[in-house]
mmCIF file of C-alpha atoms in Angstrom:
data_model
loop_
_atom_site.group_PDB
_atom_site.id
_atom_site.type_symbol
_atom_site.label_atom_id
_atom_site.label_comp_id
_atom_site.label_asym_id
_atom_site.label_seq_id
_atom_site.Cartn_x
_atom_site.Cartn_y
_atom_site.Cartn_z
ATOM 1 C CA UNK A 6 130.419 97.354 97.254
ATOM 2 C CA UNK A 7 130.042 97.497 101.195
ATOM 3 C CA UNK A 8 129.251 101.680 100.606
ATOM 4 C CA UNK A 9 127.068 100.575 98.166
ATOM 5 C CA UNK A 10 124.832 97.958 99.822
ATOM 6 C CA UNK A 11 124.494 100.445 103.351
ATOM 7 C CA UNK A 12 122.774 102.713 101.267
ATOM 8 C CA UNK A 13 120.538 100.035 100.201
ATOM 9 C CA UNK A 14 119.785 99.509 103.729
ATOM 10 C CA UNK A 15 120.018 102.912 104.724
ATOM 11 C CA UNK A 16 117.338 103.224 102.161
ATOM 12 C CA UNK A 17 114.705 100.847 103.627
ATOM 13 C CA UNK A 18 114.563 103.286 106.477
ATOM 14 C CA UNK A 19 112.650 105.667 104.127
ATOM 15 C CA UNK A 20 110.562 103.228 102.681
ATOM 16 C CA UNK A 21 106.861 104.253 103.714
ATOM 17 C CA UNK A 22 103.363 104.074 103.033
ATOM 18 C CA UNK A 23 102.424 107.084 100.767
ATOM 19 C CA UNK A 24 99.359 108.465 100.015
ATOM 20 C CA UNK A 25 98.064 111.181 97.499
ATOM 21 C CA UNK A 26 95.966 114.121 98.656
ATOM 22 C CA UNK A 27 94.303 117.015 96.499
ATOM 23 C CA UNK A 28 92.737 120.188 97.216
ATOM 24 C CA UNK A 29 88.687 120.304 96.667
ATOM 25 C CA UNK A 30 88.113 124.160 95.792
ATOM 26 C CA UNK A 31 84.226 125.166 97.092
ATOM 27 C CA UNK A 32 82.084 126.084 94.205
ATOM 28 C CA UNK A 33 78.965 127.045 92.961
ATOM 29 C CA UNK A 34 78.745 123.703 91.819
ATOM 30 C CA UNK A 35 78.669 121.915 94.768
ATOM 31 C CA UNK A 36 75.345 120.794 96.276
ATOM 32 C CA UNK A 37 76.136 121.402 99.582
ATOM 33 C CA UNK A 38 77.290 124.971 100.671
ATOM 34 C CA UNK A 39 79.146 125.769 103.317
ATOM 35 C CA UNK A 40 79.122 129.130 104.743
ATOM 36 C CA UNK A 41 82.470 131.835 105.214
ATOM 37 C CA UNK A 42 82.324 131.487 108.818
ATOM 38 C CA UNK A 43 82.020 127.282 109.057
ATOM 39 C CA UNK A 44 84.652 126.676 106.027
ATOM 40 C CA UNK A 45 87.573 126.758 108.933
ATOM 41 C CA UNK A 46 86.268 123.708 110.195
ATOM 42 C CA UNK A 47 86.454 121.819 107.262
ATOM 43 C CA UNK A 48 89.546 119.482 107.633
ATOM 44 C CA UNK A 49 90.091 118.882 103.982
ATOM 45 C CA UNK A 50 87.936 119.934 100.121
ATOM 46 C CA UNK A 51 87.578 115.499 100.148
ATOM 47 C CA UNK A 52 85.214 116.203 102.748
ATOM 48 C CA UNK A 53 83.096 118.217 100.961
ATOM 49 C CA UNK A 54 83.691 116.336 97.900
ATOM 50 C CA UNK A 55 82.580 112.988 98.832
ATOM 51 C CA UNK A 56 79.638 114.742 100.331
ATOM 52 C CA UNK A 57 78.314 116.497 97.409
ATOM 53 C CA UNK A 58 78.940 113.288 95.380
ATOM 54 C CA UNK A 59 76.789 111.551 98.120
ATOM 55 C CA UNK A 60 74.063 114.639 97.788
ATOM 56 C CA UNK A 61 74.333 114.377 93.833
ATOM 57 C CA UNK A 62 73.928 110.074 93.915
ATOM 58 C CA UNK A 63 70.953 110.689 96.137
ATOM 59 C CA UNK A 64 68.765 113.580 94.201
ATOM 60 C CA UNK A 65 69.917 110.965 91.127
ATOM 61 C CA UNK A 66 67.859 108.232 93.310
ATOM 62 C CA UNK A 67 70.972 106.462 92.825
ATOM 63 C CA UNK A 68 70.534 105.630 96.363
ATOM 64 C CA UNK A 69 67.233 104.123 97.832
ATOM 65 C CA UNK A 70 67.127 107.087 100.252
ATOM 66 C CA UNK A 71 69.727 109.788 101.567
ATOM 67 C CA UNK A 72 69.138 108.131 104.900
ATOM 68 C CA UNK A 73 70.454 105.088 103.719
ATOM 69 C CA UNK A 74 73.841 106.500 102.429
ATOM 70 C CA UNK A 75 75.651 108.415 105.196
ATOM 71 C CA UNK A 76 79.270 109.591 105.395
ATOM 72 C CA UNK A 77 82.357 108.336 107.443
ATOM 73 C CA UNK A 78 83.472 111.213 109.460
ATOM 74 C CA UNK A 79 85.830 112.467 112.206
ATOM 75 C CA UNK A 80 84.631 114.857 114.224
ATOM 76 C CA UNK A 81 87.118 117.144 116.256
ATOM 77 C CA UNK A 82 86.713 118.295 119.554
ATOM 78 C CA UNK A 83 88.473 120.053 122.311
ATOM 79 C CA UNK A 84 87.419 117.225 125.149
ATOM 80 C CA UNK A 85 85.924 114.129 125.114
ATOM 81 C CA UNK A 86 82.302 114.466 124.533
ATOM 82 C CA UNK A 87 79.748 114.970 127.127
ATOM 83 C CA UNK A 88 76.304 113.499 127.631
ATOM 84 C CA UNK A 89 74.484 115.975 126.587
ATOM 85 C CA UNK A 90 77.056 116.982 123.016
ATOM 86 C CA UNK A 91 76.409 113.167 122.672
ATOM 87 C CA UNK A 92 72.772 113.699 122.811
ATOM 88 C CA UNK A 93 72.559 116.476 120.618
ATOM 89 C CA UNK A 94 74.729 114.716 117.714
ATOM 90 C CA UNK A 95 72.431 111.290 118.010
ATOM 91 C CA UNK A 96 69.426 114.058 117.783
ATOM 92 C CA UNK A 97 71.152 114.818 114.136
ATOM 93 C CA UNK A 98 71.083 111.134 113.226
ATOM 94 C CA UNK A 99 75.493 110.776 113.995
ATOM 95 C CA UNK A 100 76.352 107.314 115.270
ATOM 96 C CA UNK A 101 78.997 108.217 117.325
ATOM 97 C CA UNK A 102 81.879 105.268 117.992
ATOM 98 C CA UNK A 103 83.178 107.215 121.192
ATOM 99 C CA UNK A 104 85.809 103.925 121.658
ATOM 100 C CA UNK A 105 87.544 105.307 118.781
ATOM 101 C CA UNK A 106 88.079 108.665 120.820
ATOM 102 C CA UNK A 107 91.837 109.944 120.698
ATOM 103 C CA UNK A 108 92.992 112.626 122.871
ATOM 104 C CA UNK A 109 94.738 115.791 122.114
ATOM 105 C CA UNK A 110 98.424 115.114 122.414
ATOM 106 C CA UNK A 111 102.059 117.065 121.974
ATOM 107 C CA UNK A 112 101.728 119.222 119.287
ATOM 108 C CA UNK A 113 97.832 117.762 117.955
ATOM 109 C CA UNK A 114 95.606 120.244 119.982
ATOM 110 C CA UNK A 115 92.322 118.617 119.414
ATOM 111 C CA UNK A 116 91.039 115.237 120.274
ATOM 112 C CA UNK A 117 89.037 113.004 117.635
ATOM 113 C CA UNK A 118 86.822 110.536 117.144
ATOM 114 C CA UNK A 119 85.084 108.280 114.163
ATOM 115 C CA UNK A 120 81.296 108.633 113.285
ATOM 116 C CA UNK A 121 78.485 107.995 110.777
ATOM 117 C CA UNK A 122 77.259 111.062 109.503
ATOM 118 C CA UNK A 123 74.058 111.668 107.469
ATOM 119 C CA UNK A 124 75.234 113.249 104.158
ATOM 120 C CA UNK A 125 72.702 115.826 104.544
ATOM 121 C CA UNK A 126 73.681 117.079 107.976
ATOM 122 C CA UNK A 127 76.921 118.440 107.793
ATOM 123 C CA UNK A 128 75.701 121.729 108.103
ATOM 124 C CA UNK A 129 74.490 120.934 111.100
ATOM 125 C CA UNK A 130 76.738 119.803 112.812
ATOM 126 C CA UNK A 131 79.379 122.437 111.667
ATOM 127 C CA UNK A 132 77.238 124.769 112.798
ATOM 128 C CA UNK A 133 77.352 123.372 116.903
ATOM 129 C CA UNK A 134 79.555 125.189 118.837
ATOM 130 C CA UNK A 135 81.385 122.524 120.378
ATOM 131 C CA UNK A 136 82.759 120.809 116.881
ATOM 132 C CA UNK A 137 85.992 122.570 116.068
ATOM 133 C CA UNK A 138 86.839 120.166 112.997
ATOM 134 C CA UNK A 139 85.173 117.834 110.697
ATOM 135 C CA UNK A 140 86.683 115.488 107.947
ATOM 136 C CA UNK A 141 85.833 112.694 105.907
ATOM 137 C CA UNK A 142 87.556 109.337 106.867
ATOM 138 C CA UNK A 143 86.388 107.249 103.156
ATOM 139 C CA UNK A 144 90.234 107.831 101.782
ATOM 140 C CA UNK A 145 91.575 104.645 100.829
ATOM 141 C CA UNK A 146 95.252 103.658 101.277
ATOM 142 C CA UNK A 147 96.661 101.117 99.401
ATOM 143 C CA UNK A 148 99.927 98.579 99.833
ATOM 144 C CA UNK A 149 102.870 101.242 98.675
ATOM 145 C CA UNK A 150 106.240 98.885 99.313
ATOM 146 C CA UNK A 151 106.479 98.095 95.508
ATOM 147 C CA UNK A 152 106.399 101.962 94.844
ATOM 148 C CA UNK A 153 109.089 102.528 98.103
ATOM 149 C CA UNK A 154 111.891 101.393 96.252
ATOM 150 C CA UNK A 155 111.297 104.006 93.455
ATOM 151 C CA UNK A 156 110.691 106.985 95.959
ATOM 152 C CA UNK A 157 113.722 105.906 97.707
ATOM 153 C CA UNK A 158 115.468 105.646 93.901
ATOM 154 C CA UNK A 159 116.465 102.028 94.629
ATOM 155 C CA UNK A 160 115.394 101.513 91.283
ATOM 156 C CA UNK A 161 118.381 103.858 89.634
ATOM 157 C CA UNK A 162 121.014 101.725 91.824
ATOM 158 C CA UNK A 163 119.649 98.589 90.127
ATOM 159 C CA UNK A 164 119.925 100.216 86.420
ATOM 160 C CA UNK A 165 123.406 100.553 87.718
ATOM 161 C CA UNK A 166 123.869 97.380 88.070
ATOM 162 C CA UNK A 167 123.855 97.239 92.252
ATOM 163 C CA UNK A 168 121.473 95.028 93.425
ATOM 164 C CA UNK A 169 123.081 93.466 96.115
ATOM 165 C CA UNK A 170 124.774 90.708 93.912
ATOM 166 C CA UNK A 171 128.076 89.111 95.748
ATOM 167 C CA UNK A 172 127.420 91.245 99.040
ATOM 168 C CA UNK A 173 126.440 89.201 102.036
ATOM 169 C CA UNK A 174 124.037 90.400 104.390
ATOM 170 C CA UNK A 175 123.688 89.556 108.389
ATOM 171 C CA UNK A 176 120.185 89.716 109.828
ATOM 172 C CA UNK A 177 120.349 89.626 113.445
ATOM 173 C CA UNK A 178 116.048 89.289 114.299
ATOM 174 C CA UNK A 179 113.722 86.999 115.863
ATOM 175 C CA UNK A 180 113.057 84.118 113.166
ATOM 176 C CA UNK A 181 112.965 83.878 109.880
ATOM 177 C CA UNK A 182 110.093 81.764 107.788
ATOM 178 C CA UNK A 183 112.215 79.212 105.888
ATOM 179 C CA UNK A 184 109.395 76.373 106.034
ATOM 180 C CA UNK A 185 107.744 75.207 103.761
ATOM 181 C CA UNK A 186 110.642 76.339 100.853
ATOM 182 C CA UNK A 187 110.023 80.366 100.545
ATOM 183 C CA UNK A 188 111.134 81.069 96.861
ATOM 184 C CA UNK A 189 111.388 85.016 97.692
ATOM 185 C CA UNK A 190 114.837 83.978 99.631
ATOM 186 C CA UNK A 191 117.749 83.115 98.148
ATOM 187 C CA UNK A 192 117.932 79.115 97.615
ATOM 188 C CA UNK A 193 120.915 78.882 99.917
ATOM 189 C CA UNK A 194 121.092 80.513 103.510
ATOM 190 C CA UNK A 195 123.341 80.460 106.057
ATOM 191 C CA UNK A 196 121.538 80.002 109.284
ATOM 192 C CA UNK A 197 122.145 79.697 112.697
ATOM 193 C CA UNK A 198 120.255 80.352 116.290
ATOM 194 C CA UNK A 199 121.831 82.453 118.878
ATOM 195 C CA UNK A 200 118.952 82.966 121.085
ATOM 196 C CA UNK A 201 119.831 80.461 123.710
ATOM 197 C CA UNK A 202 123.448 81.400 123.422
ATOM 198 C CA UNK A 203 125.687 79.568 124.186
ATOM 199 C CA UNK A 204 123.656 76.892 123.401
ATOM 200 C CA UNK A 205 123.429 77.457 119.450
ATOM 201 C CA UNK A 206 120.845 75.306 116.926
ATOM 202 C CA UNK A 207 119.834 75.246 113.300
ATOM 203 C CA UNK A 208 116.288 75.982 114.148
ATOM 204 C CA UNK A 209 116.091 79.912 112.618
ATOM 205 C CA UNK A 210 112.151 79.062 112.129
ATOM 206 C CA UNK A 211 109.178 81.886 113.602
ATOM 207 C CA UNK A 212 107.701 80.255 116.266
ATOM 208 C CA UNK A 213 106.407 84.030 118.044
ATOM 209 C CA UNK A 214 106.774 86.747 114.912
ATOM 210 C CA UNK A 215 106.991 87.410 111.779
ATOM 211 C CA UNK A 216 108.853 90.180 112.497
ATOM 212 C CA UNK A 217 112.268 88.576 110.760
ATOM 213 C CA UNK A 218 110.858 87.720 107.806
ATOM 214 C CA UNK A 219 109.101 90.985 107.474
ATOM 215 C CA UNK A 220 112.661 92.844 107.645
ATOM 216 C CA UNK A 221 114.414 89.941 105.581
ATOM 217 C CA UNK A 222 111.704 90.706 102.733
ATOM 218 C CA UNK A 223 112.360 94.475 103.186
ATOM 219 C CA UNK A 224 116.211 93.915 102.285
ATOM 220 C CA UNK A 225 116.749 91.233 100.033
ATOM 221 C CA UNK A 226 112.999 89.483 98.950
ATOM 222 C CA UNK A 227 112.887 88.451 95.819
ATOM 223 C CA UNK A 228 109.544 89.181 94.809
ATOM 224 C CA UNK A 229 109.070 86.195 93.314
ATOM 225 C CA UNK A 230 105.926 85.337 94.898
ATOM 226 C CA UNK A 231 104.608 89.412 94.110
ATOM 227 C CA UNK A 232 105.610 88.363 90.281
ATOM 228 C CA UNK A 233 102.169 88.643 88.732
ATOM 229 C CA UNK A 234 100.933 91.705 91.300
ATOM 230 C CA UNK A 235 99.098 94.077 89.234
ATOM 231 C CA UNK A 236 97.531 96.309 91.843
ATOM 232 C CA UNK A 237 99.168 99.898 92.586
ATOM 233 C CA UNK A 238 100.741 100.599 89.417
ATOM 234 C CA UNK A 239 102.079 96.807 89.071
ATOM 235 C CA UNK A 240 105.506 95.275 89.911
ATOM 236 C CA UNK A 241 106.954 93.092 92.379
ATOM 237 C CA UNK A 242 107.327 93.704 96.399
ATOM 238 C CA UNK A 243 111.011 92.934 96.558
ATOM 239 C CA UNK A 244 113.873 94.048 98.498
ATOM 240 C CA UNK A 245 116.030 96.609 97.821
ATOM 241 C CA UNK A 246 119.151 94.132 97.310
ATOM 242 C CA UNK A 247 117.020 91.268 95.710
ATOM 243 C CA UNK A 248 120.715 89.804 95.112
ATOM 244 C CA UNK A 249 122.208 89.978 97.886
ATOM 245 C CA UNK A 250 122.980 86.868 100.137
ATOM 246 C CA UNK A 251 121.747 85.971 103.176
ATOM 247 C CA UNK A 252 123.433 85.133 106.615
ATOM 248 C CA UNK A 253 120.210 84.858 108.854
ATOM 249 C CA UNK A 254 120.959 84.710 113.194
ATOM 250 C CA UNK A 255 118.367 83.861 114.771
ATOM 251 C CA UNK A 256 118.476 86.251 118.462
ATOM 252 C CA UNK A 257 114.846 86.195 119.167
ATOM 253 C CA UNK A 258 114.096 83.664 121.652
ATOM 254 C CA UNK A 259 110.735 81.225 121.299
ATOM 255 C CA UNK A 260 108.420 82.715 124.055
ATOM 256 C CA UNK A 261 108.366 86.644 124.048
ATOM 257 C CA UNK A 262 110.849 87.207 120.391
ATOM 258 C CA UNK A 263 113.028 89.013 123.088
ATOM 259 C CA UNK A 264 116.723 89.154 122.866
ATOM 260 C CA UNK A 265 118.845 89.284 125.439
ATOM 261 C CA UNK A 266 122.322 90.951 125.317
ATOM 262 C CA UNK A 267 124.206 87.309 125.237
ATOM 263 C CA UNK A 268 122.426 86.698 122.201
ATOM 264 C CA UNK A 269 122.965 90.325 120.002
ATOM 265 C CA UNK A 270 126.677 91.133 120.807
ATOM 266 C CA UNK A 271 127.639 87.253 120.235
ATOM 267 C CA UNK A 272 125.313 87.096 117.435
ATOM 268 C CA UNK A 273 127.348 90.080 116.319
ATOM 269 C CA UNK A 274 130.979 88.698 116.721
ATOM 270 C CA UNK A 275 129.906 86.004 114.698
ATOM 271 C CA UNK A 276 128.840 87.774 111.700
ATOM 272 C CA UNK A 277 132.108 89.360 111.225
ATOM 273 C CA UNK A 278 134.334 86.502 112.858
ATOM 274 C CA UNK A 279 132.981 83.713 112.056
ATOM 275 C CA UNK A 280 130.609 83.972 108.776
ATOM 276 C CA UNK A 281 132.263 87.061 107.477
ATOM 277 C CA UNK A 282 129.303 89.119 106.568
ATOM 278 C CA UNK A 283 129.820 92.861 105.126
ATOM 279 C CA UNK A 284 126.680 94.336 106.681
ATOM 280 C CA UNK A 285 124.532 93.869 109.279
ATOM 281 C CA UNK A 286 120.499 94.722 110.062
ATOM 282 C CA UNK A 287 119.314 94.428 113.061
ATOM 283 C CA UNK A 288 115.868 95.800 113.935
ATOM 284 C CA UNK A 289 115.904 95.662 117.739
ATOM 285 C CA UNK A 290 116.274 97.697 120.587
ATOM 286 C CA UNK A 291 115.544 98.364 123.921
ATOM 287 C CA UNK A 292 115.516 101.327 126.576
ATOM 288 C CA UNK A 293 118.732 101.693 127.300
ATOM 289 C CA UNK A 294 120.555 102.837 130.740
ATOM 290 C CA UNK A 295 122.417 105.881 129.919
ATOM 291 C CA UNK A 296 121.513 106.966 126.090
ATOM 292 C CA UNK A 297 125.345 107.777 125.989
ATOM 293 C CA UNK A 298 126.624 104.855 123.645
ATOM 294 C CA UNK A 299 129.093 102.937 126.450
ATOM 295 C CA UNK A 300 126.839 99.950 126.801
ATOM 296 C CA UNK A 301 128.301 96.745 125.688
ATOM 297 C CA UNK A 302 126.097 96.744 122.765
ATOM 298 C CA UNK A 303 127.002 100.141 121.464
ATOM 299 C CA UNK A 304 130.740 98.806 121.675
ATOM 300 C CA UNK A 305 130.225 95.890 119.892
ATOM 301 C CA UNK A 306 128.417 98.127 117.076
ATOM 302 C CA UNK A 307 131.531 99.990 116.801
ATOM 303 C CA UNK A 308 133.927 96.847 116.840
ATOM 304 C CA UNK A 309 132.182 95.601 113.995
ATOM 305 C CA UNK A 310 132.416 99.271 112.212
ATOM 306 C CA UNK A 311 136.106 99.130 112.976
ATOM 307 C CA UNK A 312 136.625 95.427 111.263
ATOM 308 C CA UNK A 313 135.022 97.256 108.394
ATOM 309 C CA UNK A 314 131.040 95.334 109.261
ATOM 310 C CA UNK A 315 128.511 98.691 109.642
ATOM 311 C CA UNK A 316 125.379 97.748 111.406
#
């Protein structure tokens, strides 16, 4: 059951926000017609697909005027944009948000930025020298961590039967939201602060982040309060062991969420000493010394591996 439930966990590590992306072929068809030489700087076929949809609205007078309908772009360029490239895109009709500007960095050659652009002026601006890229930035993304569990086939565990049931979990994180009564937790916890340590209190409540419950959610929610959810394909956010139960430690402390090393490695020993837990998740970290695993928090890790407790 312990094998079991750490590949629940090791699951949640995949879990991610996914999103779809198709291929627009150019065509005859389309309005707008981009040239053998400028189709390189095309970042993706949405681009010219929203476009020509724009184009096709507007000679529809679905739109009050072209004018009035432009396009959200990103524009790619080599270096942030000077005066005068600014210039010549507000002579186009761009409105340029240069405060979204991202430079090239490691292995992304070109820098970025966000803009406005008038449907009927991509041409245009493909064609100055100085744009190397251009894409559209309209792509919606939606909430994906009801779908997660099925990409990460937590759903074929639970046909199984493993959800988690009779496994106790230890979260080790900064607070966990436990008032008013949150029905996505199981109705009894085990609770306990170790953020002052040695000085220990009931009080497991968020008082900086969310950041407990957020992980809590992620490995045992019971998507109760998700129930009726019918956007992105339907079904609950839960956990991936909605039936596991929960030993929460509180390590966080109430002014920055940080944790200092008192708190994790005795928050540790107690899991396995004193509250017996069969896993534990703890989302924290620092920069450590040496990178070599002989601080006393690596050690700890492995004395709870060797009483049979993976973290």
């Amino acid at each position: 059951m312990k094998t079991m439930l750490g590949r629940f966990l090791f699951l949640i590590l995949f879990s991610t926000s996914i999103y779809a992306q198709q291929r627009i072929e150019l065509d005859s068809n389309n309005i707008v017609q981009v040239s053998q030489e400028l189709t390189n700087k095309i970042g993706s076929g949405n681009l010219i697909k929203v476009i020509n949809e724009k184009l096709t609205a507007s000679k529809n007078n679905l739109y009050k005027s072209l004018e009035a309908e432009n396009t959200q772009v990103v524009i790619y360029l080599q270096n942030y944009p000077t005066h005068e490239q600014v210039d010549k895109f507000k002579s186009l009709g761009l409105t340029c948000y240069l405060n979204t500007w991202t430079p090239p960095v490691y292995d992304h050659p070109l820098g970025f930025f966000f803009a406005e652009l008038p449907s009927d002026k991509l041409i245009n601006v493909l064609s100055l020298n100085f744009v190397k890229k251009i894409d559209e930035s309209e792509q919606l993304s939606f909430p994906q961590n009801n779908e997660s569990d099925k990409v990460i086939n937590a759903d074929e565990l639970w046909a199984q039967g493993w959800n988690g049931e009779g496994v106790k979990v230890g979260i080790l994180d900064s607070g966990l939201d436990t008032d008013p009564l949150n029905p996505d937790l199981p109705t009894s916890i085990i609770k306990k602060d170790y953020s002052s340590y040695p000085t220990l209190d009931d009080d497991v409540e968020n008082h900086i982040t969310g950041h407990g419950t957020h992980v809590t959610g992620s490995v045992l929610g019971r998507g109760i309060l998700s129930a009726e959810n019918v956007g992105n394909g339907g079904s609950s956010y839960k956990g991936v062991a909605p039936s596991a139960d929960l030993v929460f430690l509180k390590i966080g402390n109430d002014y920055t969420a940080g944790a200092s090393t008192n708190a994790i490695v005795n928050a540790m020993d107690a899991a396995v000493n004193i509250y017996h837990v069969d896993i534990i998740s703890m989302s924290y970290g620092y920069w450590d010394t040496y990178h070599d695993g002989t601080s006393i928090q690596d050690q700890k890790v492995d004395w709870c591996y060797s009483n049979g407790v993976p973290v």
